[in-house]
Amino acid sequence: MSLNNFDYQLQWSNFAPQSDSPPGQTEYAQIHPDTTFTNFRMGRIGRSVTIASVNINIRLILSDCWVVAARRTDELLKHEQGHYDIMAIGARAMYNRLLNLRENSVSDLQNFMNDIRENFRTNVRDVDNRYDTATNHGINTAVQQTWDRQIATVKANPAGTLGDLPS
């Protein structure tokens, strides 16, 4: 059982260079991290149904990662890393919740898993939006530095969650 790519470091080679932002976009880069599940197996502890094995893989959907080539800076890459790290923090919390599930039936376990995954997606989206709004997509450097420090602190804490990030 594992959480894969938690500490992945972005590189500009992860992004397709563009001459300009796509229509309707105001930022200079976009990242699209996602999670997949592999090696999933259920088990039993006494009468309870549990997750015996699961790997959560954090990955990039490269076809949806782009950067305006003329705007590539270390600061912008660090801002995009923040988006990835927000996903990673959320994935870790989801992983820990899944490992502790104990339900009465397979269908109950599956329903709770679905609820946990939907809550994870909603929470990541909400924090991502807060992050972009507060930092103005990384342009507000003072606020960006505050977020950078807090993300690093939460990531380093095995019990850190999205709720520990600035509101």
Tab-separated table of C-alpha atoms in Angstrom:
chain	number	residue	atom	x	y	z
A	1	MET	CA	0.000	0.000	0.000
A	2	SER	CA	1.433	3.340	-0.961
A	3	LEU	CA	0.968	6.961	-1.883
A	4	ASN	CA	3.065	7.517	-5.013
A	5	ASN	CA	4.654	10.754	-6.301
A	6	PHE	CA	3.891	12.748	-3.142
A	7	ASP	CA	7.204	14.617	-3.363
A	8	TYR	CA	7.338	15.007	-7.143
A	9	GLN	CA	9.081	18.205	-8.286
A	10	LEU	CA	7.707	19.887	-11.389
A	11	GLN	CA	9.905	20.915	-14.285
A	12	TRP	CA	9.072	23.135	-17.213
A	13	SER	CA	9.314	20.020	-19.401
A	14	ASN	CA	5.998	18.940	-17.788
A	15	PHE	CA	4.286	21.860	-19.545
A	16	ALA	CA	3.500	22.340	-23.226
A	17	PRO	CA	4.849	25.751	-24.295
A	18	GLN	CA	2.304	28.157	-25.773
A	19	SER	CA	2.768	31.515	-27.460
A	20	ASP	CA	-0.144	32.962	-25.467
A	21	SER	CA	-2.720	31.891	-22.885
A	22	PRO	CA	-5.617	29.914	-24.366
A	23	PRO	CA	-8.848	31.853	-25.000
A	24	GLY	CA	-10.638	32.674	-21.763
A	25	GLN	CA	-7.550	32.069	-19.604
A	26	THR	CA	-5.917	34.887	-17.655
A	27	GLU	CA	-3.009	33.007	-16.094
A	28	TYR	CA	0.340	32.209	-17.698
A	29	ALA	CA	0.465	28.517	-16.800
A	30	GLN	CA	-1.833	25.673	-15.897
A	31	ILE	CA	-1.179	22.367	-14.236
A	32	HIS	CA	-3.594	19.457	-14.038
A	33	PRO	CA	-2.668	16.950	-11.337
A	34	ASP	CA	-4.968	14.016	-10.688
A	35	THR	CA	-5.059	10.770	-8.729
A	36	THR	CA	-5.582	7.172	-9.761
A	37	PHE	CA	-6.033	4.032	-7.710
A	38	THR	CA	-4.190	0.789	-8.376
A	39	ASN	CA	-3.641	-2.478	-6.526
A	40	PHE	CA	-7.038	-2.193	-4.832
A	41	ARG	CA	-8.183	-5.140	-2.743
A	42	MET	CA	-10.724	-5.480	0.019
A	43	GLY	CA	-10.232	-7.581	3.112
A	44	ARG	CA	-11.873	-8.407	6.413
A	45	ILE	CA	-11.029	-7.739	10.017
A	46	GLY	CA	-13.494	-9.728	12.073
A	47	ARG	CA	-16.901	-8.882	10.612
A	48	SER	CA	-15.758	-5.579	9.125
A	49	VAL	CA	-14.912	-5.049	5.465
A	50	THR	CA	-11.687	-3.066	5.027
A	51	ILE	CA	-9.274	-1.982	2.358
A	52	ALA	CA	-6.501	-4.579	2.409
A	53	SER	CA	-4.450	-2.862	-0.279
A	54	VAL	CA	-4.532	0.310	-2.354
A	55	ASN	CA	-2.014	2.513	-4.103
A	56	ILE	CA	-2.885	6.124	-4.751
A	57	ASN	CA	-0.886	7.570	-7.617
A	58	ILE	CA	-0.586	11.326	-8.040
A	59	ARG	CA	0.029	12.101	-11.685
A	60	LEU	CA	-0.077	14.907	-14.204
A	61	ILE	CA	-2.489	15.018	-17.096
A	62	LEU	CA	0.181	16.357	-19.409
A	63	SER	CA	-2.249	17.178	-22.218
A	64	ASP	CA	-3.731	19.823	-19.884
A	65	CYS	CA	-0.468	21.328	-18.569
A	66	TRP	CA	0.730	24.405	-20.439
A	67	VAL	CA	2.803	27.549	-20.010
A	68	VAL	CA	3.163	30.773	-21.964
A	69	ALA	CA	6.782	30.265	-23.028
A	70	ALA	CA	7.790	33.911	-22.632
A	71	ARG	CA	6.476	33.912	-19.022
A	72	ARG	CA	8.440	30.909	-17.701
A	73	THR	CA	10.078	31.957	-14.437
A	74	ASP	CA	11.244	30.130	-11.342
A	75	GLU	CA	8.509	31.926	-9.392
A	76	LEU	CA	5.759	30.753	-11.759
A	77	LEU	CA	7.035	27.174	-11.626
A	78	LYS	CA	7.030	27.375	-7.825
A	79	HIS	CA	3.439	28.647	-7.924
A	80	GLU	CA	2.427	25.691	-10.102
A	81	GLN	CA	4.295	23.385	-7.698
A	82	GLY	CA	1.977	24.746	-5.014
A	83	HIS	CA	-1.016	23.448	-6.964
A	84	TYR	CA	0.632	20.036	-7.238
A	85	ASP	CA	1.471	20.033	-3.520
A	86	ILE	CA	-2.117	20.954	-2.603
A	87	MET	CA	-3.246	17.874	-4.562
A	88	ALA	CA	-0.572	15.770	-2.815
A	89	ILE	CA	-1.631	16.939	0.665
A	90	GLY	CA	-5.256	16.153	-0.160
A	91	ALA	CA	-4.306	12.749	-1.583
A	92	ARG	CA	-2.382	11.883	1.581
A	93	ALA	CA	-5.395	12.727	3.753
A	94	MET	CA	-7.647	10.658	1.473
A	95	TYR	CA	-5.188	7.748	1.608
A	96	ASN	CA	-5.082	7.842	5.416
A	97	ARG	CA	-8.877	7.932	5.648
A	98	LEU	CA	-9.211	5.000	3.261
A	99	LEU	CA	-6.749	2.910	5.274
A	100	ASN	CA	-8.863	3.375	8.389
A	101	LEU	CA	-12.231	2.473	6.857
A	102	ARG	CA	-14.103	-0.355	8.552
A	103	GLU	CA	-17.621	-0.994	7.288
A	104	ASN	CA	-20.289	-3.660	7.643
A	105	SER	CA	-20.557	-4.555	3.956
A	106	VAL	CA	-18.783	-4.201	0.643
A	107	SER	CA	-21.451	-1.775	-0.595
A	108	ASP	CA	-21.090	0.368	2.547
A	109	LEU	CA	-17.317	0.422	2.048
A	110	GLN	CA	-17.686	1.404	-1.600
A	111	ASN	CA	-20.178	4.156	-0.728
A	112	PHE	CA	-17.858	5.617	1.922
A	113	MET	CA	-14.904	5.393	-0.486
A	114	ASN	CA	-16.884	7.334	-3.090
A	115	ASP	CA	-17.851	9.945	-0.495
A	116	ILE	CA	-14.233	10.310	0.627
A	117	ARG	CA	-13.041	10.724	-2.971
A	118	GLU	CA	-15.715	13.327	-3.781
A	119	ASN	CA	-14.905	15.265	-0.594
A	120	PHE	CA	-11.216	15.104	-1.528
A	121	ARG	CA	-11.889	16.534	-4.993
A	122	THR	CA	-14.125	19.293	-3.631
A	123	ASN	CA	-11.614	20.228	-0.919
A	124	VAL	CA	-8.660	20.315	-3.352
A	125	ARG	CA	-10.650	22.466	-5.789
A	126	ASP	CA	-11.676	24.867	-2.999
A	127	VAL	CA	-8.111	25.221	-1.667
A	128	ASP	CA	-6.742	25.611	-5.217
A	129	ASN	CA	-9.203	28.445	-5.850
A	130	ARG	CA	-8.288	30.110	-2.518
A	131	TYR	CA	-4.607	29.768	-3.391
A	132	ASP	CA	-4.997	31.379	-6.818
A	133	THR	CA	-7.233	34.154	-5.485
A	134	ALA	CA	-4.976	34.992	-2.540
A	135	THR	CA	-1.747	34.904	-4.563
A	136	ASN	CA	-3.285	36.365	-7.740
A	137	HIS	CA	-1.874	33.350	-9.599
A	138	GLY	CA	1.530	33.933	-7.986
A	139	ILE	CA	1.757	37.655	-8.820
A	140	ASN	CA	1.333	38.763	-5.184
A	141	THR	CA	4.789	37.656	-4.060
A	142	ALA	CA	4.338	38.379	-0.340
A	143	VAL	CA	1.197	36.241	-0.141
A	144	GLN	CA	2.813	33.621	-2.391
A	145	GLN	CA	5.730	33.321	0.036
A	146	THR	CA	3.311	32.846	2.944
A	147	TRP	CA	1.544	30.067	1.058
A	148	ASP	CA	4.882	28.488	0.047
A	149	ARG	CA	5.985	28.293	3.686
A	150	GLN	CA	2.643	26.948	4.882
A	151	ILE	CA	2.419	24.332	2.114
A	152	ALA	CA	5.954	23.142	2.953
A	153	THR	CA	5.089	22.924	6.663
A	154	VAL	CA	1.867	20.984	6.039
A	155	LYS	CA	3.572	18.663	3.570
A	156	ALA	CA	6.368	17.893	6.055
A	157	ASN	CA	3.847	17.020	8.778
A	158	PRO	CA	2.511	13.461	8.218
A	159	ALA	CA	-0.748	14.536	9.892
A	160	GLY	CA	-1.013	17.768	7.863
A	161	THR	CA	-4.206	18.305	5.887
A	162	LEU	CA	-5.716	20.844	3.531
A	163	GLY	CA	-7.473	22.371	6.537
A	164	ASP	CA	-4.063	23.485	7.815
A	165	LEU	CA	-3.492	25.773	4.814
A	166	PRO	CA	-4.370	29.489	4.882
A	167	SER	CA	-8.039	30.391	4.670
